[in-house]
Short mmCIF file of C-alpha atoms and ligand atoms in Angstrom, two decimals:
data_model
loop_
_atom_site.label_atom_id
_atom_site.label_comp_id
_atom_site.label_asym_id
_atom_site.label_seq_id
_atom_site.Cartn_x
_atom_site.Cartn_y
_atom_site.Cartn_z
CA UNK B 1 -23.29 2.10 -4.13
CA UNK B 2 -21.90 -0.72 -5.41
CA UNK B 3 -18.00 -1.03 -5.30
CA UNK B 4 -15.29 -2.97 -6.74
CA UNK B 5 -12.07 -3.64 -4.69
CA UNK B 6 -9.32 -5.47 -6.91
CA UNK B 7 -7.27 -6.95 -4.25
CA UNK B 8 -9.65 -6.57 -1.50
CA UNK B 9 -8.22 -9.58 0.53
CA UNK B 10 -4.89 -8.43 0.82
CA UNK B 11 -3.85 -6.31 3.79
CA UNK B 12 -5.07 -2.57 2.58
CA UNK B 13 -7.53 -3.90 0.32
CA UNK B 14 -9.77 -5.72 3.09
CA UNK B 15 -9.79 -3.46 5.59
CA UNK B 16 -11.41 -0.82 2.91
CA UNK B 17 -14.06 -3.54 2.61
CA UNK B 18 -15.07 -3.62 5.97
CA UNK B 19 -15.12 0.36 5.66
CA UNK B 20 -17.41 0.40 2.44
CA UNK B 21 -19.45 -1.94 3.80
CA UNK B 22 -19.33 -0.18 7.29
CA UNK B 23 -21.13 3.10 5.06
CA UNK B 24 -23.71 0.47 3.62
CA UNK B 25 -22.09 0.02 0.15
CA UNK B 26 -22.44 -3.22 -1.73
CA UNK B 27 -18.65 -4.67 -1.80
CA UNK B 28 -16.97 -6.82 -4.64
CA UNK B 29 -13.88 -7.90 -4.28
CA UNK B 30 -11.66 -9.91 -6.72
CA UNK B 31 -8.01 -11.25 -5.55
CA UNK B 32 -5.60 -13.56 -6.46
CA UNK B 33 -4.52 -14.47 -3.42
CA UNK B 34 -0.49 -14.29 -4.38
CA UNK B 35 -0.36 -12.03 -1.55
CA UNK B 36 -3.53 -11.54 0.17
CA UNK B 37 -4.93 -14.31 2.28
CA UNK B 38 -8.37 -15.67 2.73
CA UNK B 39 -8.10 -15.03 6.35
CA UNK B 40 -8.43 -11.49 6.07
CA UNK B 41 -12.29 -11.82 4.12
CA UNK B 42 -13.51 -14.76 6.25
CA UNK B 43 -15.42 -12.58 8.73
CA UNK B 44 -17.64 -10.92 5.32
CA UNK B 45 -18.78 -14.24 4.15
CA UNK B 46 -21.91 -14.18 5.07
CA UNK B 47 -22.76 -10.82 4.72
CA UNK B 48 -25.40 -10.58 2.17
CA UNK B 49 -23.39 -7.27 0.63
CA UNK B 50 -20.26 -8.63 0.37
CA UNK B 51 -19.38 -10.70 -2.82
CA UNK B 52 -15.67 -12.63 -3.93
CA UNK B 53 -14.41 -13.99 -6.34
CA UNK B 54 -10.49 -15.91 -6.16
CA UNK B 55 -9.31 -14.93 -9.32
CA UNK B 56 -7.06 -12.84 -11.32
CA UNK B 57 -7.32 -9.09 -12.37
CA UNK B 58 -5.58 -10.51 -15.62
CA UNK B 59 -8.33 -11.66 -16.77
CA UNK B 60 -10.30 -9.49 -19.48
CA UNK B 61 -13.24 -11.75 -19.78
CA UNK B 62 -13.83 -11.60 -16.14
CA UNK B 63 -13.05 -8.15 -15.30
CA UNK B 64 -15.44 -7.02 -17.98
CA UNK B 65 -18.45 -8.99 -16.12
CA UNK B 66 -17.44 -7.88 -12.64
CA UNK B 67 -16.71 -4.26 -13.69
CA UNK B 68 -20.10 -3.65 -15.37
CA UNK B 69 -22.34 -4.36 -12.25
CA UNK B 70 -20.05 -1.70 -9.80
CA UNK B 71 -20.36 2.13 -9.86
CA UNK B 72 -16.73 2.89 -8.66
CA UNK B 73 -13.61 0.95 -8.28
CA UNK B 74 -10.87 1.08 -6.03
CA UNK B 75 -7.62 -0.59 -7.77
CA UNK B 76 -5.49 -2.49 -4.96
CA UNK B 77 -4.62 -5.52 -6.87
CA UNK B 78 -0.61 -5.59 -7.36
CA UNK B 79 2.53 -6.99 -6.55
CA UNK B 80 4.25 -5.09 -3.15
CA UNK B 81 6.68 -5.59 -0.94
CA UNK B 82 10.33 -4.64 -1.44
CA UNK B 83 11.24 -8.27 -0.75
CA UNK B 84 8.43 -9.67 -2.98
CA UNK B 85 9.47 -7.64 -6.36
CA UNK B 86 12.86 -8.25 -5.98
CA UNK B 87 12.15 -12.23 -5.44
CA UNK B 88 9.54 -11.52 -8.50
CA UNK B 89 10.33 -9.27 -10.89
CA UNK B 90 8.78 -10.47 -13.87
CA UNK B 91 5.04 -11.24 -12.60
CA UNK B 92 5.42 -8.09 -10.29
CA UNK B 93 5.97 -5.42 -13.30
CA UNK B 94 3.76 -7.54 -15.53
CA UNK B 95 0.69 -7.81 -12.96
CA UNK B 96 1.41 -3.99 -11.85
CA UNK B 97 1.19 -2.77 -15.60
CA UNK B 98 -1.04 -4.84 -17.51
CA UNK B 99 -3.76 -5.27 -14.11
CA UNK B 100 -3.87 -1.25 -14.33
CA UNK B 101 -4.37 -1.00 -17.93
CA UNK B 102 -7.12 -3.83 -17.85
CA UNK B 103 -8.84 -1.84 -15.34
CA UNK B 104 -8.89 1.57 -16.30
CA UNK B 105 -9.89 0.45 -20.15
CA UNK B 106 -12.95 -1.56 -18.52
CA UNK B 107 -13.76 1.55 -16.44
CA UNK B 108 -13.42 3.54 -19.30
CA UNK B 109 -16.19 2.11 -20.97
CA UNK B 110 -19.16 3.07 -18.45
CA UNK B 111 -17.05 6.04 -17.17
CA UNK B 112 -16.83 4.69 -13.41
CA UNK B 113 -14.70 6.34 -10.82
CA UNK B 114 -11.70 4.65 -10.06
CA UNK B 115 -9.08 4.91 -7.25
CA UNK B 116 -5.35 3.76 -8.42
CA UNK B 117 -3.09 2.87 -5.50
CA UNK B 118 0.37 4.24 -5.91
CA UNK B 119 3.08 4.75 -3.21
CA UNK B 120 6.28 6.30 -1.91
CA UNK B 121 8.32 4.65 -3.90
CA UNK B 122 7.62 6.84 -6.91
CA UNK B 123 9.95 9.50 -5.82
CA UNK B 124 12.57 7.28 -5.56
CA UNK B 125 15.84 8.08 -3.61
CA UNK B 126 15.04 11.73 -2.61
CA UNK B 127 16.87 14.21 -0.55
CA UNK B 128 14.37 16.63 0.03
CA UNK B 129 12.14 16.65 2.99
CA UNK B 130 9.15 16.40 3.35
CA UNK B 131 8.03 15.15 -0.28
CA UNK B 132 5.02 16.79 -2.01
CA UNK B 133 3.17 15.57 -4.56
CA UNK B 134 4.90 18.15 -6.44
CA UNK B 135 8.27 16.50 -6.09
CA UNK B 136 10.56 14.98 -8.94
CA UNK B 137 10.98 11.41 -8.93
CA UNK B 138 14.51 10.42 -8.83
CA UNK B 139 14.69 6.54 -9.66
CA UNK B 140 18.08 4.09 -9.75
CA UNK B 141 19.18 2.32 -12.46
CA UNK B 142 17.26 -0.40 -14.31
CA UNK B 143 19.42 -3.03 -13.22
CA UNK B 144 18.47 -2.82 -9.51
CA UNK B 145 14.71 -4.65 -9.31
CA UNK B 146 13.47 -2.39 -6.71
CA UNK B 147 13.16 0.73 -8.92
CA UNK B 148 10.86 -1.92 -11.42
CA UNK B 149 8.36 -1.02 -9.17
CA UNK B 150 8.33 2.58 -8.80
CA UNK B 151 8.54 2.29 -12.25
CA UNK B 152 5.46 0.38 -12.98
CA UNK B 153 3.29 2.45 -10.58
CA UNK B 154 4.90 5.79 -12.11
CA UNK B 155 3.00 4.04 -15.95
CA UNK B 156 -0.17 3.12 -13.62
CA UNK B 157 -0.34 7.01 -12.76
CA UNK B 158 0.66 8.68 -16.13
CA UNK B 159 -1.99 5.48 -17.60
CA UNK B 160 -4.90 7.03 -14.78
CA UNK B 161 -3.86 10.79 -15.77
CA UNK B 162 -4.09 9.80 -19.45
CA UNK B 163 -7.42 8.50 -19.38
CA UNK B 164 -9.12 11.52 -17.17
CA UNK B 165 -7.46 13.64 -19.92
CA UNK B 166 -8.30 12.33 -23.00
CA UNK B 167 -11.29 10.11 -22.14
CA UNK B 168 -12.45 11.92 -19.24
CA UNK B 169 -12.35 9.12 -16.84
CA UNK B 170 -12.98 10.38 -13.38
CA UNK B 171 -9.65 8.87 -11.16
CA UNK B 172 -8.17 9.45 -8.10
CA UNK B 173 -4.74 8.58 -7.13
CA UNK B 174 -3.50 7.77 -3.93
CA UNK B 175 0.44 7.37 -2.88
CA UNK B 176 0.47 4.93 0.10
CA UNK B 177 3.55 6.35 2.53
CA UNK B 178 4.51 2.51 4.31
CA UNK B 179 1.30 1.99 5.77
CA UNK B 180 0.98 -0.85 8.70
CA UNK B 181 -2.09 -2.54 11.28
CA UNK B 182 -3.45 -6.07 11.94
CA UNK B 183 -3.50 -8.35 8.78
CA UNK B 184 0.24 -7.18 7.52
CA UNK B 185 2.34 -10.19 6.84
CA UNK B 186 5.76 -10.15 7.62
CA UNK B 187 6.12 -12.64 4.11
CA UNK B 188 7.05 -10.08 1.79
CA UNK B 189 9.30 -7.95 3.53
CA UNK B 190 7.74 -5.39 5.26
CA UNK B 191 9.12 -4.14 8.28
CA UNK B 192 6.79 -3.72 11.37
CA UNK B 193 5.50 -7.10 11.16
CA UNK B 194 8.95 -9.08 10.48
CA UNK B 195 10.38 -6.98 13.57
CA UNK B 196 6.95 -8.01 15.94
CA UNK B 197 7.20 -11.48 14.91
CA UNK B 198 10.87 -11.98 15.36
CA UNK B 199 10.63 -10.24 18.77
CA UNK B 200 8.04 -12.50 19.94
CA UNK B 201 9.38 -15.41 18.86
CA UNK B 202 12.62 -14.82 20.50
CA UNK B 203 14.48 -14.40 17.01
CA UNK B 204 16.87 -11.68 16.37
CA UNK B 205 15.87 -8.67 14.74
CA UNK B 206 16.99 -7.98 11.01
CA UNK B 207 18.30 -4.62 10.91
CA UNK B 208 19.04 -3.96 7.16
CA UNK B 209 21.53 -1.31 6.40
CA UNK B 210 23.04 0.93 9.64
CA UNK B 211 19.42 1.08 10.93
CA UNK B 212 19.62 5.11 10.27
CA UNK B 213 17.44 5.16 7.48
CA UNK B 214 14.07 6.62 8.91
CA UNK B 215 10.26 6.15 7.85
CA UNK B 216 6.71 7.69 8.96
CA UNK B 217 4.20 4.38 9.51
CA UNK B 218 0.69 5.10 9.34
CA UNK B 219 -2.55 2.82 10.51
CA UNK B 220 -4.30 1.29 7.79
CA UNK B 221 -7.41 2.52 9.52
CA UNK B 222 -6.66 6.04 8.90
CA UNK B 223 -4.95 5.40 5.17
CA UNK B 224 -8.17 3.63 4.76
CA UNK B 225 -10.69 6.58 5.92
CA UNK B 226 -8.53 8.79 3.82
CA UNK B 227 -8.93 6.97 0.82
CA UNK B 228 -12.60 6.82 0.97
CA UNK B 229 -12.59 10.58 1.72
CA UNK B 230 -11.08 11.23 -1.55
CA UNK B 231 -12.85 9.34 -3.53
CA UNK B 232 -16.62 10.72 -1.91
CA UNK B 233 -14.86 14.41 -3.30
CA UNK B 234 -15.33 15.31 -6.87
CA UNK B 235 -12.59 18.14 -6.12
CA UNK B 236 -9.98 14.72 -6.33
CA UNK B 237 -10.57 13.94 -9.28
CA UNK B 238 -7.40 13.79 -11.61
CA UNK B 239 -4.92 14.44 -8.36
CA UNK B 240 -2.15 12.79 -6.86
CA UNK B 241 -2.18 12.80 -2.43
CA UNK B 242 0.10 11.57 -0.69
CA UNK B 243 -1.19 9.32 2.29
CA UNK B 244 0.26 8.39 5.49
CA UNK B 245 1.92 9.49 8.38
CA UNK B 246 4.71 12.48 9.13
CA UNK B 247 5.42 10.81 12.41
CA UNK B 248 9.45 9.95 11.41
CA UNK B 249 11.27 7.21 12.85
CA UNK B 250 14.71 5.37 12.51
CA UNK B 251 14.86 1.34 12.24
CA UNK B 252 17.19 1.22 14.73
CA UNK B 253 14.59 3.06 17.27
CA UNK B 254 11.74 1.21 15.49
CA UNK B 255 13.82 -1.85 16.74
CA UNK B 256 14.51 -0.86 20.21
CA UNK B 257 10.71 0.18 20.59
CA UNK B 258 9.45 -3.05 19.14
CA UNK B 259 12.08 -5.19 21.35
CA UNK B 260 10.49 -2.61 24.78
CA UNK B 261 6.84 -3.31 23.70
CA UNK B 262 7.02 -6.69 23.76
CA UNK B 263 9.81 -7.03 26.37
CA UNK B 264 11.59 -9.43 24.47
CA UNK B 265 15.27 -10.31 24.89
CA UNK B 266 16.00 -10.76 20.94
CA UNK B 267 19.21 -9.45 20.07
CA UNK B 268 19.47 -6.90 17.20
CA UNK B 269 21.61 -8.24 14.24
CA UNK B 270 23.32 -5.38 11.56
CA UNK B 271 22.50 -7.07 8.30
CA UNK B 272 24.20 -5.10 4.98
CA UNK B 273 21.29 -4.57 2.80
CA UNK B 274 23.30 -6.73 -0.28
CA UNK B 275 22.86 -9.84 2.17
CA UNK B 276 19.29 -8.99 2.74
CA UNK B 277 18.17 -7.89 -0.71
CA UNK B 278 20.63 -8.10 -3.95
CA UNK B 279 23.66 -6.71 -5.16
CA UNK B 280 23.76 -2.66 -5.53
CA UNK B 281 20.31 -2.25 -3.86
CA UNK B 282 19.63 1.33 -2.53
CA UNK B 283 17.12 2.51 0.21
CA UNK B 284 15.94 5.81 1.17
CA UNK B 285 17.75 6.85 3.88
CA UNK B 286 14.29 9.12 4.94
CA UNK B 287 10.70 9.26 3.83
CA UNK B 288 8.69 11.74 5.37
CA UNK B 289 5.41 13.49 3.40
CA UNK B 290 4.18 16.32 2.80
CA UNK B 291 0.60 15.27 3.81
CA UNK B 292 -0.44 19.02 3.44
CA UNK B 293 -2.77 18.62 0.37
CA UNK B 294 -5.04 15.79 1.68
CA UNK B 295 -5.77 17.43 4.84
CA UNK B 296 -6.57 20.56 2.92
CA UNK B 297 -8.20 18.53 0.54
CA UNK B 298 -10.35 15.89 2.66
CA UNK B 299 -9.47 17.17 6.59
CA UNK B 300 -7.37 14.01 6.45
CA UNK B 301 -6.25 13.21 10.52
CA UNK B 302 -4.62 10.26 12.11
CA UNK B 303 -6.32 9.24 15.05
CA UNK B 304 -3.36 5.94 15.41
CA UNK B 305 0.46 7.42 16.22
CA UNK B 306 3.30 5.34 16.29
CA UNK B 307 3.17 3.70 19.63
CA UNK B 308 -0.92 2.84 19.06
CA UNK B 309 0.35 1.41 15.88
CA UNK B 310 2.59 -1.24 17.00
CA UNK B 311 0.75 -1.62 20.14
CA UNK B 312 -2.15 -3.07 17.47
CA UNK B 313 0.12 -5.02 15.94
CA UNK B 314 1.71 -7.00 18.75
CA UNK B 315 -2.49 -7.37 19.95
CA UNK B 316 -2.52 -8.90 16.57
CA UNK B 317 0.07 -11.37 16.62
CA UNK B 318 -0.50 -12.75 19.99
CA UNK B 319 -4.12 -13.47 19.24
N1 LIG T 1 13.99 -3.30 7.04
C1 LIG T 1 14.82 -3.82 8.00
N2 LIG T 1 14.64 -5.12 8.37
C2 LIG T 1 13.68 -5.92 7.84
C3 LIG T 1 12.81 -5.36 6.86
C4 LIG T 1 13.00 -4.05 6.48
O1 LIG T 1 15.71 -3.14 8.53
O2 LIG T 1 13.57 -7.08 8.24
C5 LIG T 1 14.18 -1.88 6.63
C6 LIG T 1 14.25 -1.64 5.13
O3 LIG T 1 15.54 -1.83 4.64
C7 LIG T 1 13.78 -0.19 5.02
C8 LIG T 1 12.77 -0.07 6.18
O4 LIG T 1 13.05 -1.14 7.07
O5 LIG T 1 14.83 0.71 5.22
C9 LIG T 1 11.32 -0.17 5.73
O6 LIG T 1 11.19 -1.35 4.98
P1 LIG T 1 9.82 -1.87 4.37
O7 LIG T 1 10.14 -3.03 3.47
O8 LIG T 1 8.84 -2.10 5.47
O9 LIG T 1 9.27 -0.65 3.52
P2 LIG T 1 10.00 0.32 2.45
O10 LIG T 1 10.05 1.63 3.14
O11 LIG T 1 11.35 -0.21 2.12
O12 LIG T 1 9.08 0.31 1.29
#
């Protein structure tokens, strides 16, 4: 098959494209490169099946010619990063609306399947545990830039479940619980990889909030093979699955772990989440998911756990 990935040189996106390719599909990929890097495609160049193109998903013109030579599309292109919206509000709500709309309207026309990446964020600041795709979403005020995002992706899935309705456009759509693994940058924010780095480098580690709040990280390998799983199902079409990891853990512990792992002798340093992101921000004290309907769905396993994770990651950063 042939297969578009929009932002299939970011962290997620190119690690699918050594999986599609791994099956023997034909991979495009189109990214901007605002926050995936070159790096993570160089090793594809020169396979014949594997085809790029540094450009933006914002283009009509462009998308048009690349989406009518692909029989499915998985939609990874977008603005993440809790750190990254909040520094970019603007270009992250207008690239994480209008990209989706540009792609699922192209789709529409030949009817290909298309995978839209969602995440966690969608149900907001929860209380109940663990969330199922059932769940309310229970978002902040519009004043606080995080919840722009949840907001755009919650438009990017009513937009997918819009167009299988009316138009009968087969999608899939995938919430991403925090998922981590080799190529993550610690540039925008995202916790694993800032924590890693600092430890190795002898820096102290940013602990945002009390270091209570708790998340499940799961290996981009296995987010990746679950992704692919749903969209080789026709039962997926037109459903939401969460994907991830139920394996829960504080920052503070993530911290500690991180700091043992790479016996460093970093200090740990409380920082109240209005230094580290803006005034009023909120977090999620937990995040744990149901991951119930994508085993049932797709025998969804994790082969990585928490302590293979980082493991991978420190391998990572000292090579
Ligand atoms: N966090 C932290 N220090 C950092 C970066 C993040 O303590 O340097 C915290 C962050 O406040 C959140 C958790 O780690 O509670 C996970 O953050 P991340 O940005 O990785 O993902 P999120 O779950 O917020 O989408």
């Amino acid at each position: 098959m042939k297969i578009l990935i929009t932002g299939g040189a970011g962290f997620i996106g190119s690690h699918l494209a050594d999986a599609l390719l791994a099956r023997g599909h034909e991979v495009y990929v189109i990214d901007d490169l605002s926050t995936g890097s070159i790096e993570n495609i160089k090793h594809l160049m020169d396979n014949p099946k594997f085809h790029y193109r540094i450009d933006t998903i914002m283009d009509m013109m462009l998308m048009s010619d690349l989406v009518k030579v692909v029989d499915q599309i998985y939609h990874l292109a977008a603005a993440v990063g809790v750190q990254y919206i909040i520094d970019n509000p603007l270009e992250s709500l207008t690239t994480n609306v209008r990209g989706t709309e540009i792609v699922l309207e192209l789709a529409n026309k030949k009817k290909q399947k298309v995978f839209v990446a969602s995440t966690s964020e969608v149900y907001g600041k929860h209380n109940k545990f663990p969330l199922s795709e059932e769940d309310d979403s229970i978002i902040g005020k519009t004043k606080i830039s995080r919840w722009s995002y949840a907001c755009a992706k919650m438009l990017d899935e009513f937009l997918a479940l819009a167009y299988y309705r009316e138009k009968a456009l087969p999608v899939v759509i995938g919430r991403y619980f925090n998922v981590c693994g080799p190529r993550q940058s610690s540039r925008y924010g995202m916790v694993i990889p800032r924590f890693v780095k600092q430890a190795m480098m002898g820096n102290s580690i940013s602990v945002y909030g009390d270091g209570h709040q708790s998340r499940c990280f799961a290996h981009v390998s296995d987010v990746v093979e679950g992704t692919i799983r749903l969209m080789e199902k026709d039962d997926c079409i037109g459903e939401i699955y969460n994907i991830g990891s139920d394996e829960e853990i504080s920052i503070e512990a993530l911290a500690k772990k991180i700091l043992e792992k790479t016996k460093s002798k970093s200090e740990i340093e409380i920082i109240p989440y209005e230094k580290a992101y803006e005034k009023g921000f909120e977090d999620m004290m937990r995040r744990v998911p149901s991951l119930q309907k994508i085993v049932d769905a797709v025998e969804y396993e994790r082969k990585f756990d928490l302590d293979s994770i980082i493991d991978n990651v420190i391998k990572y950063h000292k090579e």
